[in-house]
Coordinates of C-alpha atoms and ligand atoms in Angstrom, one line a residue:
M129 CA 0.0 0.0 0.0
T130 CA 1.4 3.4 -0.9
T131 CA 1.5 5.9 2.0
P132 CA -1.2 8.5 1.7
K133 CA -0.3 12.2 1.9
A134 CA -1.1 14.0 5.1
P135 CA -3.2 17.2 4.6
F136 CA -0.8 19.1 6.9
D137 CA 2.9 19.0 8.1
V138 CA 2.8 16.3 10.6
Q139 CA 6.5 16.8 11.6
K140 CA 5.8 20.4 12.3
I141 CA 2.7 19.5 14.4
R142 CA 4.8 16.9 16.4
K143 CA 7.1 19.7 17.6
D144 CA 4.1 21.3 19.3
F145 CA 3.8 18.3 21.6
P146 CA 6.6 18.2 24.2
V147 CA 5.7 14.8 25.5
L148 CA 6.4 13.1 22.2
N149 CA 10.0 14.1 22.4
Q150 CA 11.2 11.3 24.7
T151 CA 12.3 7.7 24.7
V152 CA 10.5 5.0 26.6
N153 CA 12.5 1.9 27.3
K154 CA 15.3 3.4 25.2
Q155 CA 13.0 3.6 22.1
P156 CA 11.4 6.7 20.7
L157 CA 7.9 7.0 22.1
V158 CA 5.1 5.9 19.8
Y159 CA 1.9 7.1 21.5
L160 CA -1.1 5.2 20.1
D161 CA -3.5 5.7 23.0
T162 CA -5.2 9.0 22.2
T163 CA -8.7 7.4 22.7
A164 CA -7.7 7.1 26.4
T165 CA -6.4 10.6 26.4
S166 CA -4.8 12.9 23.9
Q167 CA -1.5 14.7 24.2
K168 CA -1.4 18.5 24.8
P169 CA 0.4 21.0 22.7
Y170 CA 2.6 23.7 24.2
S171 CA -0.1 26.4 23.7
V172 CA -2.5 24.5 26.0
I173 CA 0.1 23.7 28.6
E174 CA 1.3 27.3 28.6
S175 CA -2.2 28.7 28.9
V176 CA -2.8 26.8 32.1
S177 CA 0.5 27.9 33.6
N178 CA 0.0 31.5 32.4
Y179 CA -3.3 31.5 34.1
Y180 CA -1.7 30.7 37.4
I181 CA 1.3 33.0 36.9
N182 CA -0.7 36.0 35.8
D183 CA -4.4 35.8 36.3
N184 CA -5.3 33.5 39.1
A185 CA -8.5 34.7 40.8
N186 CA -11.9 33.2 41.4
V187 CA -14.5 33.7 38.6
H188 CA -17.9 35.5 38.8
R189 CA -17.2 36.7 42.4
G190 CA -14.7 39.5 42.7
I191 CA -14.9 43.1 41.5
H192 CA -11.1 43.4 41.2
S193 CA -9.1 43.3 38.0
L194 CA -7.8 39.8 38.3
A195 CA -11.2 38.4 39.0
A196 CA -12.6 40.3 36.0
R197 CA -9.7 39.0 33.8
S198 CA -10.2 35.4 34.9
T199 CA -13.9 35.6 34.4
K200 CA -13.5 37.0 30.9
K201 CA -11.2 34.3 29.8
Y202 CA -13.3 31.6 31.5
E203 CA -16.5 32.8 29.7
N204 CA -14.6 33.3 26.4
S205 CA -13.8 29.7 26.6
R206 CA -17.4 28.7 27.2
Q207 CA -18.3 30.7 24.0
K208 CA -15.6 28.9 22.0
I209 CA -16.8 25.5 23.2
A210 CA -20.4 26.5 22.3
D211 CA -19.4 27.6 18.9
F212 CA -17.3 24.5 18.3
I213 CA -20.2 22.2 18.6
G214 CA -22.8 24.6 17.1
A215 CA -24.6 25.0 20.4
G216 CA -26.1 28.4 19.5
S217 CA -25.5 29.9 22.9
S218 CA -23.0 29.6 25.7
R219 CA -26.0 29.3 28.1
N220 CA -26.4 25.8 26.8
I221 CA -22.9 24.7 28.0
I222 CA -22.6 23.4 31.6
F223 CA -19.0 22.7 32.7
T224 CA -18.5 19.4 34.4
R225 CA -15.4 17.3 35.3
G226 CA -15.9 15.4 32.0
T227 CA -18.2 13.2 29.9
T228 CA -18.8 10.9 32.9
E229 CA -20.0 13.7 35.2
A230 CA -22.1 15.3 32.4
I231 CA -24.0 12.0 32.0
N232 CA -24.4 11.6 35.7
L233 CA -25.8 15.1 35.9
V234 CA -28.5 14.2 33.4
A235 CA -29.2 10.9 35.1
T236 CA -29.6 12.6 38.5
S237 CA -31.3 15.8 37.5
F238 CA -33.4 14.9 34.3
G239 CA -33.9 11.4 35.7
S240 CA -35.3 12.6 39.0
T241 CA -38.8 12.4 37.6
F242 CA -38.5 8.9 36.1
T243 CA -40.8 6.2 37.5
A244 CA -41.2 2.5 37.2
E245 CA -43.4 3.1 34.1
D246 CA -40.5 4.7 32.2
E247 CA -37.9 3.1 29.9
I248 CA -34.4 4.0 29.0
I249 CA -32.7 2.6 25.9
V250 CA -28.9 2.3 25.8
S251 CA -26.7 0.3 23.5
L252 CA -24.4 -2.6 24.3
M253 CA -21.3 -0.7 22.9
E254 CA -21.5 2.0 25.6
H255 CA -18.6 3.1 27.8
H256 CA -19.4 2.4 31.4
S257 CA -20.0 6.1 31.9
N258 CA -23.0 5.9 29.6
F259 CA -24.2 2.7 31.2
V260 CA -23.7 2.6 34.9
P261 CA -25.5 6.0 35.6
W262 CA -28.6 4.6 33.9
Q263 CA -28.3 1.4 36.0
L264 CA -28.1 3.5 39.1
L265 CA -31.2 5.5 38.0
S266 CA -33.0 2.3 37.3
E267 CA -32.2 1.0 40.9
R268 CA -33.4 4.4 42.3
T269 CA -36.6 4.7 40.4
G270 CA -37.5 1.2 39.1
C271 CA -37.4 2.5 35.4
K272 CA -36.5 -0.2 32.9
L273 CA -33.3 -0.4 30.9
K274 CA -33.4 -1.8 27.4
F275 CA -30.4 -2.6 25.2
I276 CA -29.7 -2.1 21.5
Q277 CA -27.9 -5.1 20.1
I278 CA -24.8 -5.0 17.9
T279 CA -24.4 -6.6 14.5
E280 CA -21.5 -8.8 13.3
N281 CA -19.9 -5.7 11.8
G282 CA -20.0 -3.9 15.1
E283 CA -22.8 -1.5 14.2
L284 CA -26.0 -0.9 16.1
D285 CA -28.8 -3.1 15.1
M286 CA -31.3 -0.4 13.9
N287 CA -34.1 -2.9 13.2
Q288 CA -34.0 -4.1 16.7
F289 CA -33.8 -0.5 18.0
D290 CA -37.0 0.2 16.2
L291 CA -38.7 -2.6 18.1
L292 CA -37.4 -1.2 21.5
L293 CA -38.8 2.2 21.0
T294 CA -42.3 2.7 22.5
E295 CA -44.3 5.5 24.0
K296 CA -42.8 4.4 27.4
T297 CA -39.3 5.4 26.2
K298 CA -38.2 8.4 28.2
L299 CA -34.6 8.6 27.1
V300 CA -32.2 7.0 24.5
A301 CA -28.5 7.2 25.5
V302 CA -26.0 6.3 22.8
V303 CA -22.4 6.8 22.0
H304 CA -21.6 8.8 18.9
I305 CA -18.3 7.0 18.1
S306 CA -17.4 3.8 19.9
N307 CA -14.2 3.9 21.9
V308 CA -13.7 0.2 21.2
L309 CA -15.0 -0.6 17.8
G310 CA -14.6 2.8 16.2
T311 CA -18.1 2.6 14.9
V312 CA -19.7 5.9 14.0
N313 CA -23.4 5.5 14.9
P314 CA -26.3 7.1 12.9
I315 CA -27.2 9.5 15.6
E316 CA -29.4 11.8 13.5
E317 CA -31.6 8.8 12.6
I318 CA -31.7 7.7 16.3
V319 CA -32.7 11.2 17.4
A320 CA -35.4 11.5 14.8
K321 CA -36.9 8.1 15.6
S322 CA -36.7 8.7 19.4
H323 CA -38.4 12.1 19.0
N324 CA -41.2 10.5 17.1
V325 CA -42.2 8.6 20.3
G326 CA -41.6 11.6 22.5
A327 CA -38.2 10.3 23.9
K328 CA -35.2 12.6 24.6
V329 CA -31.8 11.6 23.4
L330 CA -28.4 11.9 25.1
I331 CA -25.3 11.5 22.9
D332 CA -21.9 10.5 24.4
G333 CA -19.6 12.6 22.2
A334 CA -16.3 11.9 24.1
Q335 CA -14.8 10.3 21.0
S336 CA -16.5 12.3 18.3
V337 CA -15.9 16.0 19.1
P338 CA -12.1 15.6 18.8
H339 CA -12.4 14.0 15.3
V340 CA -15.5 15.1 13.4
K341 CA -17.5 18.3 12.9
V342 CA -20.3 18.2 15.5
D343 CA -23.3 20.4 15.1
V344 CA -25.6 19.6 18.1
Q345 CA -28.5 21.8 16.7
K346 CA -28.4 19.9 13.4
I347 CA -28.2 16.6 15.2
D348 CA -31.1 17.9 17.3
C349 CA -30.0 15.9 20.3
D350 CA -31.3 16.9 23.7
F351 CA -28.1 16.3 25.6
F352 CA -24.5 15.9 24.4
A353 CA -21.6 15.1 26.8
F354 CA -17.9 15.4 26.0
S355 CA -14.4 15.8 27.6
A356 CA -11.6 18.3 27.0
H357 CA -8.8 15.8 27.5
K358 CA -9.8 13.7 24.5
M359 CA -9.3 16.8 22.3
M360 CA -5.9 18.1 23.5
G361 CA -7.3 20.1 26.4
P362 CA -6.6 19.5 30.1
T363 CA -7.9 16.6 32.2
G364 CA -10.7 17.0 34.7
I365 CA -12.9 19.3 32.6
G366 CA -15.7 18.6 30.2
A367 CA -19.2 19.8 29.4
L368 CA -22.8 19.0 29.0
Y369 CA -24.7 20.6 26.1
A370 CA -28.5 20.6 26.7
K371 CA -31.4 22.3 25.1
E372 CA -32.5 25.4 27.0
E373 CA -36.0 24.4 27.9
L374 CA -34.6 21.2 29.5
L375 CA -32.0 23.0 31.5
K376 CA -34.6 25.4 32.7
A377 CA -37.0 22.7 33.8
M378 CA -34.3 20.4 35.4
P379 CA -33.6 20.7 39.1
P380 CA -29.9 21.5 40.2
Y381 CA -27.4 18.7 40.4
H382 CA -25.2 20.0 43.2
G383 CA -26.0 22.7 45.7
G384 CA -23.5 25.4 46.9
G385 CA -22.0 28.6 46.0
E386 CA -22.5 30.2 42.5
M387 CA -25.7 28.2 41.7
I388 CA -28.0 30.3 43.7
H389 CA -30.1 33.5 43.2
T390 CA -31.1 34.0 46.8
V391 CA -30.6 32.0 49.9
T392 CA -32.7 32.4 53.0
K393 CA -33.5 30.3 56.0
E394 CA -36.8 29.3 54.3
G395 CA -35.3 28.2 51.0
T396 CA -33.2 28.9 47.9
T397 CA -33.9 30.2 44.4
W398 CA -31.6 29.2 41.6
A399 CA -29.3 31.2 39.4
D400 CA -30.0 31.3 35.6
I401 CA -28.6 28.6 33.4
P402 CA -25.8 27.6 33.0
Y403 CA -24.8 28.6 36.5
K404 CA -27.7 26.8 38.2
F405 CA -25.7 23.6 37.4
E406 CA -22.2 24.9 38.4
A407 CA -21.9 24.8 42.2
G408 CA -18.6 25.7 43.8
T409 CA -15.3 27.0 42.4
P410 CA -14.8 25.4 38.9
N411 CA -11.7 24.2 37.1
I412 CA -10.9 27.7 35.8
A413 CA -7.5 26.8 34.4
G414 CA -8.9 23.7 32.8
V415 CA -11.6 25.7 31.0
I416 CA -9.1 28.3 29.8
G417 CA -6.8 25.6 28.5
W418 CA -9.7 23.9 26.7
G419 CA -10.5 27.1 24.9
V420 CA -6.9 27.2 23.7
A421 CA -7.1 23.5 22.6
I422 CA -10.1 24.5 20.5
D423 CA -8.0 27.4 18.9
Y424 CA -5.4 24.8 18.1
I425 CA -7.9 22.5 16.4
N426 CA -9.5 25.4 14.6
Q427 CA -6.1 26.5 13.3
I428 CA -5.6 23.1 11.7
G429 CA -9.2 22.5 10.8
I430 CA -11.4 19.7 12.1
D431 CA -12.1 18.4 8.6
K432 CA -8.3 17.9 8.0
I433 CA -7.9 16.3 11.4
H434 CA -10.7 13.9 10.5
D435 CA -9.2 13.1 7.2
Y436 CA -5.7 12.4 8.5
S437 CA -6.9 10.3 11.4
D438 CA -9.0 8.4 8.9
M439 CA -6.0 7.8 6.6
L440 CA -4.0 6.5 9.5
T441 CA -6.8 4.2 10.6
R442 CA -7.4 2.8 7.2
Y443 CA -3.6 2.3 6.7
A444 CA -3.4 0.5 10.1
I445 CA -6.4 -1.8 9.4
E446 CA -4.9 -2.8 6.0
K447 CA -1.5 -3.5 7.5
L448 CA -2.8 -5.3 10.6
S449 CA -5.0 -7.5 8.5
T450 CA -1.9 -9.0 6.9
I451 CA -0.9 -10.6 10.3
D452 CA -2.1 -14.1 10.5
G453 CA -4.0 -14.8 13.7
L454 CA -4.8 -11.2 14.4
T455 CA -8.6 -10.4 14.8
I456 CA -9.9 -6.9 14.4
Y457 CA -13.1 -6.1 16.3
G458 CA -15.5 -4.0 14.4
N459 CA -15.9 -3.5 10.7
A460 CA -18.3 -0.6 10.4
K461 CA -18.6 1.3 7.1
N462 CA -18.4 4.6 9.0
R463 CA -15.7 4.4 11.6
G464 CA -13.4 6.5 13.8
A465 CA -9.7 6.3 14.7
A466 CA -9.6 3.4 17.2
V467 CA -8.8 -0.1 16.2
S468 CA -9.3 -3.0 18.7
F469 CA -7.6 -6.3 18.0
N470 CA -6.3 -9.5 19.6
L471 CA -3.5 -11.8 18.7
K472 CA -4.6 -15.4 18.8
D473 CA -3.5 -17.1 22.0
V474 CA -1.7 -14.1 23.4
H475 CA -3.3 -12.1 26.3
P476 CA -3.7 -8.4 25.4
H477 CA -1.8 -7.5 28.6
D478 CA 1.2 -9.5 27.3
V479 CA 0.9 -7.8 23.9
S480 CA 0.8 -4.3 25.5
H481 CA 3.7 -5.1 27.8
F482 CA 5.8 -6.4 24.8
L483 CA 5.0 -3.3 22.8
D484 CA 5.8 -1.0 25.7
Q485 CA 9.3 -2.5 25.7
K486 CA 9.5 -1.1 22.1
G487 CA 8.3 2.3 23.3
I488 CA 4.8 1.7 21.8
A489 CA 1.9 2.8 24.0
V490 CA -1.4 1.0 23.2
R491 CA -4.3 0.3 25.5
A492 CA -5.1 -3.2 26.7
G493 CA -8.1 -4.2 28.8
H494 CA -11.9 -3.9 28.6
H495 CA -11.9 -0.3 27.7
C496 CA -14.6 0.5 30.3
A497 CA -17.0 -1.4 28.1
Q498 CA -17.5 -4.8 29.7
P499 CA -21.0 -5.4 28.2
L500 CA -19.4 -5.0 24.8
M501 CA -16.6 -7.4 25.7
T502 CA -19.3 -9.9 26.7
E503 CA -20.9 -9.5 23.3
L504 CA -17.5 -9.9 21.6
K505 CA -16.9 -13.0 23.7
V506 CA -13.5 -11.7 25.0
D507 CA -12.3 -10.4 28.3
A508 CA -10.1 -7.7 26.8
T509 CA -8.6 -6.4 23.6
N510 CA -5.7 -4.3 22.6
R511 CA -6.5 -0.9 21.1
A512 CA -4.4 1.4 18.9
S513 CA -5.8 4.8 18.3
F514 CA -4.5 7.7 16.1
Y515 CA -4.4 11.4 16.0
I516 CA -2.8 14.3 14.3
Y517 CA 0.6 13.8 15.8
N518 CA 0.9 10.1 14.7
T519 CA 2.7 9.0 11.6
F520 CA 2.4 6.2 9.1
E521 CA 5.9 5.1 10.2
E522 CA 4.6 4.7 13.7
V523 CA 1.8 2.4 12.3
D524 CA 4.6 0.4 10.6
K525 CA 6.4 0.1 13.8
L526 CA 3.3 -1.2 15.5
V527 CA 2.8 -3.8 12.8
E528 CA 6.4 -5.0 12.9
A529 CA 6.4 -5.2 16.7
L530 CA 3.1 -7.3 16.6
K531 CA 4.8 -9.7 14.2
E532 CA 7.6 -10.0 16.8
V533 CA 5.1 -10.6 19.6
K534 CA 3.5 -13.3 17.5
A535 CA 6.9 -15.0 16.8
F536 CA 7.9 -14.7 20.5
F537 CA 4.7 -16.4 21.7
T538 CA 4.6 -19.1 19.0
F539 CA 6.2 -22.3 20.2
Ligands
PLP115 C1 -16.9 6.9 24.5 C2 -16.5 7.4 25.8 N1 -17.4 7.8 26.7 C3 -17.1 8.3 27.9 C4 -15.8 8.4 28.3 C5 -15.5 8.9 29.6 O1 -14.8 10.1 29.5 P1 -14.2 10.8 30.8 O2 -13.4 9.8 31.5 O3 -13.4 12.0 30.3 O4 -15.4 11.3 31.7 C6 -14.8 7.9 27.5 C7 -13.4 7.8 27.9 O5 -12.6 7.0 27.5 C8 -15.2 7.4 26.2 O6 -14.2 6.9 25.4

């Protein structure tokens, strides 16, 4: 296979990522674990330290200049994030610790009115963060959980989904791009069908926002959850997008400072959205760093990022497929930049350990998707994932190292 041409200067981009400039086990680092967390460019790292060096002050509270400066930068980031996903207004963006907390917010707040009569549909390819909160809600309220099955190709079984939807369905919660199979799900179709029966839809966008152009208003989803650290921003910060009428109707998630309008002995009234859902001092540096990560993505262009990740993924799949005894999980037509695989008779942890000796970082385990592992009839897989700073040579290194693993474990 001829090596495709990248739509940007990858070597120049790599220089923006200090962590890549190191050896691991005396080999140049090959970082193929972006699906777990992405690396950060200098501009993001510097924005976080600059905040603490120059601006550090609490937001929305003080009158003094530092507080005003911090608040301005913080709210500018909220606007950038809103613009990036086509939210319409920054009022629709609630800051959380990440995708996981955003989904828990919905389960606790929106789910507070659910009863034993209600049903929630999730798929069997969900990350635990879009699975366990609904199980907890089901335990609290008695509402019923129903599951979308997965086809042989690793796609959602949309015929079976049609059969699950009823007028009892209160919520459908599905992942946009699977962190294991790479499958891109037909979320616009899911939203339209769910709305037809009066159900709301939550999309887990942790793996999609870093890779594809997302327009939440076009998708017409009711909730959309995503994390900064998957898209070159800091860890510990993420957001929930939700439609305004839902946010206005939903009760607060946490109580405390910032989320109130008035507090008296008799009771409390809530601040306007989004602040009603943001109790306590937030991760200010994280939010500011996230805004800079979005600047970085915008500078390159999300479409180019998508195209390049796609080239690397297709190149990897083609090369990996030449290894005898290697199984790739998921063969969806429309797919993202994660490739899960196993080598026959070699435990994924052994594969990953061997690769680490060569400086190659891949993920091994259940990827926080145990129901999916059960469907695939495996305990664990290896997963290589790709982003703008990876190269075709790194994919070649992975493939060569896997051939060595195979030889090493063949008696
Ligand atoms: C598809 C998907 N959903 C949710 C999450 C959870 O994200 P976070 O740990 O940032 O809350 C992840 C993280 O790997 C993910 O890949």
